[in-house]
Every structure is written in structure tokens, then in C-alpha cells.
mmCIF file of C-alpha atoms in Angstrom:
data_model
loop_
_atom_site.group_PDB
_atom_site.id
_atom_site.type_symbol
_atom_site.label_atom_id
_atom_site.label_comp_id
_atom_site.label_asym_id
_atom_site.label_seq_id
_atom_site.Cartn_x
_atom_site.Cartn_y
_atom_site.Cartn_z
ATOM 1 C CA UNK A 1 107.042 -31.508 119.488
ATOM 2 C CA UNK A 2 109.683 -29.275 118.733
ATOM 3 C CA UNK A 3 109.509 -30.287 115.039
ATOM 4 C CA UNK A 4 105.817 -29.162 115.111
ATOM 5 C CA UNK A 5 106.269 -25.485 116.740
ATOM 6 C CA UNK A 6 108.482 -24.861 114.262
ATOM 7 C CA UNK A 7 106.505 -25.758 111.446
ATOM 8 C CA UNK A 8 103.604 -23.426 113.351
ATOM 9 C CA UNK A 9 105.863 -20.452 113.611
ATOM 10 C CA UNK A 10 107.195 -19.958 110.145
ATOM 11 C CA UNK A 11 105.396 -19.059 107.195
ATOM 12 C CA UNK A 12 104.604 -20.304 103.762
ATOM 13 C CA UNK A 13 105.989 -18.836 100.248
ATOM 14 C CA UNK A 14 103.296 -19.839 97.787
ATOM 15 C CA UNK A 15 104.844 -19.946 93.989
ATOM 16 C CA UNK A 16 102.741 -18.292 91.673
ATOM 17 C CA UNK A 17 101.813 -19.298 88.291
ATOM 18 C CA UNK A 18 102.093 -15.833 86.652
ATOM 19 C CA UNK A 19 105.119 -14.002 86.390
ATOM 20 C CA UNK A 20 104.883 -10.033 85.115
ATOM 21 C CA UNK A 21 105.532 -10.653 81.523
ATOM 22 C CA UNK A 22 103.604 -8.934 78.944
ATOM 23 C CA UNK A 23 102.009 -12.254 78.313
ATOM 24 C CA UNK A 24 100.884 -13.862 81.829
ATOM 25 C CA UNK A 25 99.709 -10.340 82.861
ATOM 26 C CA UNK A 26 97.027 -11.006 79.953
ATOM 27 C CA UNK A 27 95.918 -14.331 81.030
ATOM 28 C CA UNK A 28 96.048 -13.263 84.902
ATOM 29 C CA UNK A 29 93.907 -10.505 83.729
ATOM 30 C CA UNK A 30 91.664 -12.977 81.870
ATOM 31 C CA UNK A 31 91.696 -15.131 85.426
ATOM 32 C CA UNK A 32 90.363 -12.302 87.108
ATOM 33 C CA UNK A 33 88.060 -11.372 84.121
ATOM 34 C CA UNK A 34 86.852 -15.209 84.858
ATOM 35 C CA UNK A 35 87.375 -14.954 89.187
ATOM 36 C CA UNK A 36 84.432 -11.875 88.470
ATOM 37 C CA UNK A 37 82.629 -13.345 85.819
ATOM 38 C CA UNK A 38 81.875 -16.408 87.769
ATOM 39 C CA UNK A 39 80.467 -14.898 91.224
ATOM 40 C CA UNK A 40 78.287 -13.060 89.051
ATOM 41 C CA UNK A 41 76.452 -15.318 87.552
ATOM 42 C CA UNK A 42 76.598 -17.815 90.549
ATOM 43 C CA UNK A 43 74.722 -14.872 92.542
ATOM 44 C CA UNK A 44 72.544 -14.479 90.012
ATOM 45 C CA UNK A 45 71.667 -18.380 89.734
ATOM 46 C CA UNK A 46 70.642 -18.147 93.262
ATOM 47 C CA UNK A 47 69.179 -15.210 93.168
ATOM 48 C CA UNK A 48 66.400 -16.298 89.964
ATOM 49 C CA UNK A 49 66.482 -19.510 92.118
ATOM 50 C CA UNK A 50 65.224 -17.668 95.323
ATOM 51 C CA UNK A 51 62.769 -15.203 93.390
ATOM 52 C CA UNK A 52 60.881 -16.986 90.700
ATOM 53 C CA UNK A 53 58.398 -19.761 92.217
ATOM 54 C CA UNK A 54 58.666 -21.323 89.471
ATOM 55 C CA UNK A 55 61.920 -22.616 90.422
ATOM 56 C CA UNK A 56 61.378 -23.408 93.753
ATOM 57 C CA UNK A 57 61.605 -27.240 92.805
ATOM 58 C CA UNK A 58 64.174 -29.939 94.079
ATOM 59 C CA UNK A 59 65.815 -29.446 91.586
ATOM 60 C CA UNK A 60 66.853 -25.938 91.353
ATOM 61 C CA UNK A 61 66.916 -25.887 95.056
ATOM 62 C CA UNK A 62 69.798 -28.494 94.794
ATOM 63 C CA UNK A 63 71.209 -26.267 92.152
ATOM 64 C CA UNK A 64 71.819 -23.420 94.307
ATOM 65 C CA UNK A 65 73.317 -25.117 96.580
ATOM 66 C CA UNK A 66 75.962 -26.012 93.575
ATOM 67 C CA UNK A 67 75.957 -22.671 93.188
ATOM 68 C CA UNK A 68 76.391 -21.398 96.501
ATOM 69 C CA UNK A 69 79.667 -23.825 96.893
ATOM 70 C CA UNK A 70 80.820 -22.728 93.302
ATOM 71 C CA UNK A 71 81.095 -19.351 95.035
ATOM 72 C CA UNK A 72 83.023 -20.459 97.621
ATOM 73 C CA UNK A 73 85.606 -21.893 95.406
ATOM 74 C CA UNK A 74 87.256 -19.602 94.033
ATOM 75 C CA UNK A 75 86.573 -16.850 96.875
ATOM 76 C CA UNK A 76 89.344 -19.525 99.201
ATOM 77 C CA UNK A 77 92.300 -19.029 96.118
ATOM 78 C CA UNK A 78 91.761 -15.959 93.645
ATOM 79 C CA UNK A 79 91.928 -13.041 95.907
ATOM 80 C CA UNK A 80 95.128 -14.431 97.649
ATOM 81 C CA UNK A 81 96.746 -15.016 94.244
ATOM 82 C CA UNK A 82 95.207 -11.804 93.165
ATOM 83 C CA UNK A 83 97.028 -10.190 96.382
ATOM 84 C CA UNK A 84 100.649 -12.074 95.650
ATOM 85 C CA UNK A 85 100.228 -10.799 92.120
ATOM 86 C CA UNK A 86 99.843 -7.269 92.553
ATOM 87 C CA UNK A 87 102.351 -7.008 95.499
ATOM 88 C CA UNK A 88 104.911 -9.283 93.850
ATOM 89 C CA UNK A 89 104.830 -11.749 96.992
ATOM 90 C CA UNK A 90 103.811 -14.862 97.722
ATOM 91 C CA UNK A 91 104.027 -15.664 101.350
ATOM 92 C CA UNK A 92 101.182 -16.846 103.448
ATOM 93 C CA UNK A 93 100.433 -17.872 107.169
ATOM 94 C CA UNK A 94 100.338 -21.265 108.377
ATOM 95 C CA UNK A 95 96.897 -20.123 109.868
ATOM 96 C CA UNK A 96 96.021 -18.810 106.161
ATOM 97 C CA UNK A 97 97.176 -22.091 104.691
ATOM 98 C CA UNK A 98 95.404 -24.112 107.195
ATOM 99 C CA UNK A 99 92.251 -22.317 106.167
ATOM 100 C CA UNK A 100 92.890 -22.854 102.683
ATOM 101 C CA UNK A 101 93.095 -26.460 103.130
ATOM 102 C CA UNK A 102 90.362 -26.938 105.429
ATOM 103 C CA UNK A 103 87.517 -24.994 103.394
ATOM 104 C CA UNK A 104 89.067 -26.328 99.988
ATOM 105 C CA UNK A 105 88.371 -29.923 101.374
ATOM 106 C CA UNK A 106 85.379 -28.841 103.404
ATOM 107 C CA UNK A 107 83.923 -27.238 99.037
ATOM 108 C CA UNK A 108 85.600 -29.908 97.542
ATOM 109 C CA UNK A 109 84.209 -32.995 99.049
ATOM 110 C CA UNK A 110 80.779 -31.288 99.631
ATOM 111 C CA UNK A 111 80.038 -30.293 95.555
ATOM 112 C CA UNK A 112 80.809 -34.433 94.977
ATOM 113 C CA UNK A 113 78.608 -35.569 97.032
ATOM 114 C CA UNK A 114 76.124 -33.129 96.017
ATOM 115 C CA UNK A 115 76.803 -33.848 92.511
ATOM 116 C CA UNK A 116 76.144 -37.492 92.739
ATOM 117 C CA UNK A 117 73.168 -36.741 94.723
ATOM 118 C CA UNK A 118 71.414 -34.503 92.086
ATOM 119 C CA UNK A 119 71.976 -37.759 90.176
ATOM 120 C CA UNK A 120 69.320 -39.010 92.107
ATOM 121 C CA UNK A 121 67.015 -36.560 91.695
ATOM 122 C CA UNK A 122 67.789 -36.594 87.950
ATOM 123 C CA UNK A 123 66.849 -40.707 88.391
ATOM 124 C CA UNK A 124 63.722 -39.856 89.868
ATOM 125 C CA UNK A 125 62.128 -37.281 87.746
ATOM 126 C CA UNK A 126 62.673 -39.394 85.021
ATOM 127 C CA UNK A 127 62.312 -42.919 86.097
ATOM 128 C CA UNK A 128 59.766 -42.527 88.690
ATOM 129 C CA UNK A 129 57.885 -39.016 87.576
ATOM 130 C CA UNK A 130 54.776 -40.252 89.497
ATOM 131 C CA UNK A 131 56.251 -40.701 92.947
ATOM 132 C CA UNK A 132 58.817 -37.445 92.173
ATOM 133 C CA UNK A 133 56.695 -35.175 94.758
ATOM 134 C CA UNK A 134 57.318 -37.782 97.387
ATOM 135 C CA UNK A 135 60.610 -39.147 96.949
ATOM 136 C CA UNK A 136 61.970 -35.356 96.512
ATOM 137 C CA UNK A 137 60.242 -34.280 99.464
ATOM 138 C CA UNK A 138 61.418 -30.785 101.223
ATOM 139 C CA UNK A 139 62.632 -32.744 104.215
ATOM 140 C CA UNK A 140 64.833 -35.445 101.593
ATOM 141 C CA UNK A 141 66.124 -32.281 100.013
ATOM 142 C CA UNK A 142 67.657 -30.893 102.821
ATOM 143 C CA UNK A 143 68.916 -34.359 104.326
ATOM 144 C CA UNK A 144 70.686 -34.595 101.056
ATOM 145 C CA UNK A 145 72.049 -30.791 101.211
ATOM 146 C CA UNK A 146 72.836 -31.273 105.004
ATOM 147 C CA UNK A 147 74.654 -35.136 103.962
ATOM 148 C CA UNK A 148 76.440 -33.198 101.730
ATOM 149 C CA UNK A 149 77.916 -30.443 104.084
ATOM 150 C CA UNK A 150 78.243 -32.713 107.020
ATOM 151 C CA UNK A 151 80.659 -34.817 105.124
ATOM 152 C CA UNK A 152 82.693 -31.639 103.449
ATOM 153 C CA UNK A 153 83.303 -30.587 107.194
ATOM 154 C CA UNK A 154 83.799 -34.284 108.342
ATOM 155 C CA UNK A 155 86.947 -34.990 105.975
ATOM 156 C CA UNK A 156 88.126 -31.683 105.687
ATOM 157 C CA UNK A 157 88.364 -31.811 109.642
ATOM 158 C CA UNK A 158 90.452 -34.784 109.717
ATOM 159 C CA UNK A 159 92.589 -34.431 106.730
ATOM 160 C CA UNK A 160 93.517 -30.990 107.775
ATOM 161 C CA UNK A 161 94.353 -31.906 110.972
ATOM 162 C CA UNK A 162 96.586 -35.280 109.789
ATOM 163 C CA UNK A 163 98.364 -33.107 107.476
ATOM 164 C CA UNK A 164 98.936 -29.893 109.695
ATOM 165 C CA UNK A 165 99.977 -32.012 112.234
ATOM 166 C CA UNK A 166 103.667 -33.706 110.049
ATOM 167 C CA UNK A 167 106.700 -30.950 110.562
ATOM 168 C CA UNK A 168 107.322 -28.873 107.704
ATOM 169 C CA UNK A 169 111.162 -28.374 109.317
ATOM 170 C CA UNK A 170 112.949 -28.340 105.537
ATOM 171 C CA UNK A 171 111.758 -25.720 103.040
ATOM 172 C CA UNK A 172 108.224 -24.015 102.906
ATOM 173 C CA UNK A 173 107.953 -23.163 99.720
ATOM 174 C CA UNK A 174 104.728 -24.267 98.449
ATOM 175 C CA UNK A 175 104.633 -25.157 94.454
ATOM 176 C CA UNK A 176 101.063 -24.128 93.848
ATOM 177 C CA UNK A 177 99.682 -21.421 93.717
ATOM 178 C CA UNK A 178 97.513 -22.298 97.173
ATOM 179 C CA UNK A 179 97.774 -24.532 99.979
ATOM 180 C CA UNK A 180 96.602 -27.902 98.594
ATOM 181 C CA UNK A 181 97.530 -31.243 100.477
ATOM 182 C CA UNK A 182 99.700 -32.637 97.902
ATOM 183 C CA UNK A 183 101.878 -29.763 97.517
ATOM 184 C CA UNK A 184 102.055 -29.128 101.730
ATOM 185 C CA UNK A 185 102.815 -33.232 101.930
ATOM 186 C CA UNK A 186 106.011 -32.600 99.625
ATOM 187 C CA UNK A 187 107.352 -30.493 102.518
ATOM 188 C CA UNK A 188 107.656 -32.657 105.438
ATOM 189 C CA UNK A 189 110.691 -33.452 106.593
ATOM 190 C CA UNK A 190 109.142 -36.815 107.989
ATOM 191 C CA UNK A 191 107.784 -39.829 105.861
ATOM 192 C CA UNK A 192 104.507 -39.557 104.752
ATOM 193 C CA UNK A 193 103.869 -42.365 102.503
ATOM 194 C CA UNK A 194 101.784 -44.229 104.922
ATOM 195 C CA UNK A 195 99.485 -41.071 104.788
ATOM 196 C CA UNK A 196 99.521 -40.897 101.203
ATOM 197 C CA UNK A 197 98.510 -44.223 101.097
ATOM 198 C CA UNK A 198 95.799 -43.854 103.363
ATOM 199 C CA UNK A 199 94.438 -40.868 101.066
ATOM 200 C CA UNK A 200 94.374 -43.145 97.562
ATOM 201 C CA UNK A 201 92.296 -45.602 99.583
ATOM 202 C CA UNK A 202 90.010 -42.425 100.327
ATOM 203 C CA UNK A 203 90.454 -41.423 97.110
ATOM 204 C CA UNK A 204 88.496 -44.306 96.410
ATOM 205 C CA UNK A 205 85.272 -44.028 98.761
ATOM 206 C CA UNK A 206 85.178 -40.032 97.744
ATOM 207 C CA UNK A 207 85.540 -40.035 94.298
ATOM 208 C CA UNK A 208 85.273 -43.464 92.850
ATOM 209 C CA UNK A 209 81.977 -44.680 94.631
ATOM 210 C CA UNK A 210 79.815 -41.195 93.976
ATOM 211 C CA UNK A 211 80.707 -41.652 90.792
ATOM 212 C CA UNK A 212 79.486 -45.324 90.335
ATOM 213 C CA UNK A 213 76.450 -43.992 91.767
ATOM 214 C CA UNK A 214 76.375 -41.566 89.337
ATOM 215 C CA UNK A 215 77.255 -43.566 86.427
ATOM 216 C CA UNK A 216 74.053 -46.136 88.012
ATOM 217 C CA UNK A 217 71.765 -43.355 88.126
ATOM 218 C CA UNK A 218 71.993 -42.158 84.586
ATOM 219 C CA UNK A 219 72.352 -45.745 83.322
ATOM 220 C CA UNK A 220 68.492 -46.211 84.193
ATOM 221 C CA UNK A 221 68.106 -43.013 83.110
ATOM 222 C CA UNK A 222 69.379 -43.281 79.525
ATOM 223 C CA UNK A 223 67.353 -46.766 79.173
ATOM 224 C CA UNK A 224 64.093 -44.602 80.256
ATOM 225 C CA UNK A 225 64.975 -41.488 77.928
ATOM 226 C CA UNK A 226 65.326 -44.212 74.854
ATOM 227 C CA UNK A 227 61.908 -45.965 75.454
ATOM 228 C CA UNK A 228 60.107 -42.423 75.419
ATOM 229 C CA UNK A 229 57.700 -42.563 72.641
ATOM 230 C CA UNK A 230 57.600 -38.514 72.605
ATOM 231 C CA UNK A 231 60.582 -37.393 70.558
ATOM 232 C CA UNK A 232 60.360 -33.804 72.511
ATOM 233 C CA UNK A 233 60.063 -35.154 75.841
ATOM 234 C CA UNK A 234 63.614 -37.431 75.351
ATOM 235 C CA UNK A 235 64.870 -33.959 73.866
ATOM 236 C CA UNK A 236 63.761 -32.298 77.227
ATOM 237 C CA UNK A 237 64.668 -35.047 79.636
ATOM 238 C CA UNK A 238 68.193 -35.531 77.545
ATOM 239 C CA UNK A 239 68.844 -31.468 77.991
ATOM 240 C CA UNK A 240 67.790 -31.276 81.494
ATOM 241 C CA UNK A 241 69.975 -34.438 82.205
ATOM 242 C CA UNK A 242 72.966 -33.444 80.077
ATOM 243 C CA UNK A 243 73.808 -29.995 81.763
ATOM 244 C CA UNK A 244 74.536 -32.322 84.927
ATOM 245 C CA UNK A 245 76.616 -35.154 83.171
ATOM 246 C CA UNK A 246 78.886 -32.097 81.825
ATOM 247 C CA UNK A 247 78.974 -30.479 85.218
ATOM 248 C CA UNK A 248 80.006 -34.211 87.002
ATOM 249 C CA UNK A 249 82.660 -34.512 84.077
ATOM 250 C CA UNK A 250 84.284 -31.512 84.988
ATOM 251 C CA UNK A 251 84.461 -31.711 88.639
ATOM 252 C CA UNK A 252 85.587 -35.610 88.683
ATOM 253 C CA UNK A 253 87.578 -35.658 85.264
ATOM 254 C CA UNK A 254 90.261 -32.771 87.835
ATOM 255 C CA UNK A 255 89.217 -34.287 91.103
ATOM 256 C CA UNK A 256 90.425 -37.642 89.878
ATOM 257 C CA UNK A 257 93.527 -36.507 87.872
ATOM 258 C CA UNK A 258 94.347 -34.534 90.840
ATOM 259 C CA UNK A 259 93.988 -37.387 94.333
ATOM 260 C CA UNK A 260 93.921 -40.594 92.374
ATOM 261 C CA UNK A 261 96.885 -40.250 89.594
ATOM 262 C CA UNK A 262 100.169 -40.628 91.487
ATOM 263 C CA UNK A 263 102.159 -37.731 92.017
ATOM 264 C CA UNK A 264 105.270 -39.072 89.441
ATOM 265 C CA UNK A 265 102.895 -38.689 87.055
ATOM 266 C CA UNK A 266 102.074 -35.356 86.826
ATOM 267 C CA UNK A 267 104.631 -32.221 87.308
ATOM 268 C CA UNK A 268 103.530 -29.491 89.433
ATOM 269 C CA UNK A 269 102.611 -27.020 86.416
ATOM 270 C CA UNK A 270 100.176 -29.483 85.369
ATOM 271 C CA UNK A 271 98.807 -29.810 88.867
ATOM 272 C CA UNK A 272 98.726 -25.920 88.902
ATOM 273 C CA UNK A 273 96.617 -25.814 85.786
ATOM 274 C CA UNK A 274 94.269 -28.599 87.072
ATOM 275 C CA UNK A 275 93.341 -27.154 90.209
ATOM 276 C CA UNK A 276 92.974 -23.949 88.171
ATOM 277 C CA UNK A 277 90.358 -25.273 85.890
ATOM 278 C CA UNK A 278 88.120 -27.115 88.863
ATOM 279 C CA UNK A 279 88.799 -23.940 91.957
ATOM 280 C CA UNK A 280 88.302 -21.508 88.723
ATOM 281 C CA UNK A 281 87.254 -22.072 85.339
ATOM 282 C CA UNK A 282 84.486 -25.211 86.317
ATOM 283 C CA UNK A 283 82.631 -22.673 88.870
ATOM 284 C CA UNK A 284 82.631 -19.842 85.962
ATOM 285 C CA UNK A 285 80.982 -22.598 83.608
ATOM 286 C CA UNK A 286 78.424 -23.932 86.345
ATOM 287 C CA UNK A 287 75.790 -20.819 85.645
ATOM 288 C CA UNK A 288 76.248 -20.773 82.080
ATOM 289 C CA UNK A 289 75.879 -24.398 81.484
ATOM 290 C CA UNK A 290 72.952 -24.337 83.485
ATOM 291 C CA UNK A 291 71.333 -20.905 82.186
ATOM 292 C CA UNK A 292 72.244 -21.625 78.705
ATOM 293 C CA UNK A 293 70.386 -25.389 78.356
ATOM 294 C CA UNK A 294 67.586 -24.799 80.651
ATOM 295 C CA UNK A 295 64.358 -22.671 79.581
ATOM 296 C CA UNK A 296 62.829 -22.369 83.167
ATOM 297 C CA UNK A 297 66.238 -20.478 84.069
ATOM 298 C CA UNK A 298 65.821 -18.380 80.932
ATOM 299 C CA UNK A 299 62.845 -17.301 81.274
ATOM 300 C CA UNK A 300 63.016 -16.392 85.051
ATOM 301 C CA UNK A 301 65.634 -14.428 83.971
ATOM 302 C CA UNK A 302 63.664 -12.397 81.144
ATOM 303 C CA UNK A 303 61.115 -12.147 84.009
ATOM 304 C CA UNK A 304 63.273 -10.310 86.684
ATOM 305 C CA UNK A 305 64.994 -8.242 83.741
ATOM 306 C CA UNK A 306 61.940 -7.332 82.288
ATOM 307 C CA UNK A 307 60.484 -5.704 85.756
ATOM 308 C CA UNK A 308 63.581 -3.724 85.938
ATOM 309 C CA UNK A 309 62.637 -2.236 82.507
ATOM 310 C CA UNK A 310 64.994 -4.246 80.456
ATOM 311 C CA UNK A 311 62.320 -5.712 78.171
ATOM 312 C CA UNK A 312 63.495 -7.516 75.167
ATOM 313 C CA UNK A 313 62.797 -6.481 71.893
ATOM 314 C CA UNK A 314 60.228 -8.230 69.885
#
């Protein structure tokens, strides 16, 4: 017990991954270009999403709820890196640190499972069009979105909890450049390789059977596309589909590097640089991907631009 109120009292000393070199203050600035960049057009995703009825389909409504977590991402790690950056300092609460683990988990866990259940969707518009307005229902969509949630606070709960709960009595200085749990679980002073077995078998039901799912899903999906007689409707189903496969390979392709990969081998700059790319760089590319590929997004976009007087030119 003693152990523990020790570990409550003290704070943490996160390392960051820019120092003040000519050099890293050009890519932090590009980071924060990016941090910026990527609220923006989240908010906007959800915003065309809200406003243009022609978007209010399962779909899209799924979408912003990528969207909305994809804000939520990088709002739990930029601005404290930001923060450390600017005032050359890198020292965070053990409240602050909880919180970053908790809602990191809580975003994390929620985006897979909504990710492999946009699959689904994906699976029935094009496998079973006829039955779409049915099996899509409003009340299915917001099961799935509330499934989704529910289990983001479920396991972020408990592995917050588990992890807050070993003595960090040795040092607390965090490699990362946030509290994640493999960096914190290097800092116990007590063996945690029960735990850290316990978290590869999780690994496993988190990552490794959404993504079977997943990999089902657009398995029927690609035979359907194939047998499509219409060369422009496999173009549009292949287009619509394609912007999600890219989306799932991003998230799982860190996710999995990250949890499943034992820690010997990867060194903590190349854990810094993953968790970059999926808190950072994968919710930046979410909106594009999506705006970019999609003509329903493009032109609710012209719409709304074009009643604030920004009509294109012809």
C-alpha cells in the first residue's frame, strides 16, 4: 500500500520526441500544421454529415462517428506535447497520465470496433442492397455506435485501473511522448509479465478477431463487386469500399505493431513514431480519404460553400 501512495504522489517526466534543433522545430511545426489540419476537416466531415440530407444515410452516420473519435485522438496527446514543447518540460500528473490512458484506450478500442462494424454495413449495401433499409435500420445504427463506445469505456476501465494500480517506486520517466500502457508498464518496480501476458491474449480478441470480421466481410464483398455485370457500378462499389479498407489498414497495420509485436522487438523511437502516425497522422488522413474518393461528400461540400458565396468557377 505504501508502494502505491507513492506511485500516486509523484509525478511523471514524459520524454519528448523533438528537441529545439533547427530541424525538429520544422517537423514539430509540421505536427502542429497536421494536429490543426486534422480537427478541421474532421469538423467539417461532421458538419456536411449533419447538414446535407443527402448524407443522412448509415453510412455517413457511422462515418461521423469515425470522425468524431478521430477528433478525440489527437485532442488527448498534441496539446500536452505542444505544452512540453514550448515550455521546454515534460512532466505530467499521475491524474493527467491516468486520463491519458483511460480516454486513449476508451478512442482506441472504440474506432476498431467501429471500423469492423462499418464493414458490415459495407457487406450489406453491396451484398444484400435489397434488404439494406432494414438491416441498417436507425435503431441497428446506433446499437452498433453505442457497442462500439460501451466497449471503448469497458476496457479502457479495466486496463487503466490494472495498470494504475502496479507501483511505479523506481524511475518515472516515461519514454513516449504520452502516457501509453507499454511505456507506464516499463516502470514498475514489481513484475508485470503476468499482466503483459494477459494483454497479448487481449490483444487477440481486440484486434485480431475485428479484423477477421473484417477481412470476412469484404471477402463476400469482393466476390459480389467481381460478378457485377455494370463496369461503373464495380467502379462505384470498389471506391466506396476502398476508402474503408485504407482507413482499417492504417488503424490495425499501428494498432497491431504496437500491442501484438513484443516489446524486444521494437525500440522506443519506433514506438514513438507509431503511435504518432495512428494518435496523429491516421486522424489527419480520415477526412481526406473520405472527401477525396467519395462524390456525395464532394458535392455536399460545393453545396454548403456555394451558399456562403464561394461558387466555383465554371
Amino acid at each position: 500500500m505504501r508502494k502505491a501512495n507513492q506511485s500516486i504522489t509523484l509525478d511523471f517526466i514524459l520524454v519528448g520526441i523533438f528537441s529545439h534543433s533547427r530541424p525538429h522545430f520544422l517537423l514539430f511545426s509540421l505536427v502542429a500544421f497536421m494536429f490543426t489540419t486534422g480537427l478541421l476537416g474532421n469538423t467539417i466531415l461532421i458538419f456536411l454529415i449533419r447538414m446535407d440530407s443527402r448524407l443522412h444515410m448509415p453510412m455517413y452516420f457511422l462515418l461521423s462517428q469515425l470522425s468524431l473519435l478521430d477528433i478525440g485522438f489527437p485532442l488527448v496527446t498534441i496539446p500536452k506535447m505542444v505544452a512540453n514543447f514550448l515550455q521546454r518540460e515534460g512532466s505530467i500528473s499521475f491524474g493527467g497520465c491516468a486520463a491519458q490512458l483511460f480516454f486513449l484506450m476508451l478512442i482506441g478500442v472504440s474506432e476498431g470496433v467501429l471500423l469492423c462494424l462499418m464493414s458490415y454495413d459495407r457487406y450489406v449495401a453491396v451484398c444484400h442492397p435489397l434488404h439494406y433499409p432494414v438491416l441498417m435500420r436507425r435503431q441497428v445504427c446506433l446499437f452498433m455506435v453505442g457497442t462500439s463506445w460501451l466497449s471503448g469505456v469497458l476496457v479502457a476501465t479495466i486496463q487503466t485501473s490494472i495498470t494504475l494500480h502496479f507501483p511505479f517506486c523506481a524511475s518515472h520517466t516515461v519514454d513516449h511522448f504520452f502516457c501509453e500502457l507499454p511505456a507506464l508498464l516499463k516502470l514498475s518496480c514489481e513484475d508485470t509479465s503476468a499482466y503483459e501476458l494477459v494483454l497479448s491474449v487481449s490483444g487477440v480478441l481486440i484486434l485480431l478477431l475485428p479484423m477477421s470480421l473484417i477481412a470476412t466481410s469484404y471477402g463476400h464483398v469482393l466476390g459480389v463487386i467481381l460478378r457485377m455485370p455494370s463496369a461503373e457500378a464495380r467502379h462505384k462499389a470498389f471506391t466506396t469500399c476502398s476508402s474503408h479498407i485504407t482507413m482499417v489498414g492504417l488503424f490495425y497495420g499501428a494498432a497491431v505493431f504496437m500491442y501484438m509485436v513484443p516489446g524486444t522487438y521494437h525500440s522506443p523511437h519506433q514506438d514513438n513514431m507509431v503511435s504518432l502516425f495512428y494518435s496523429l497522422i491516421t486522424p489527419t488522413l480520415n477526412p481526406l480519404i473520405y472527401s477525396l474518393r467519395n462524390r456525395e461528400v464532394q458535392m455536399a461540400l460545393v453545396k454548403v460553400l456555394g451558399k456562403a458565396g464561394f461558387k466555383p468557377k465554371r
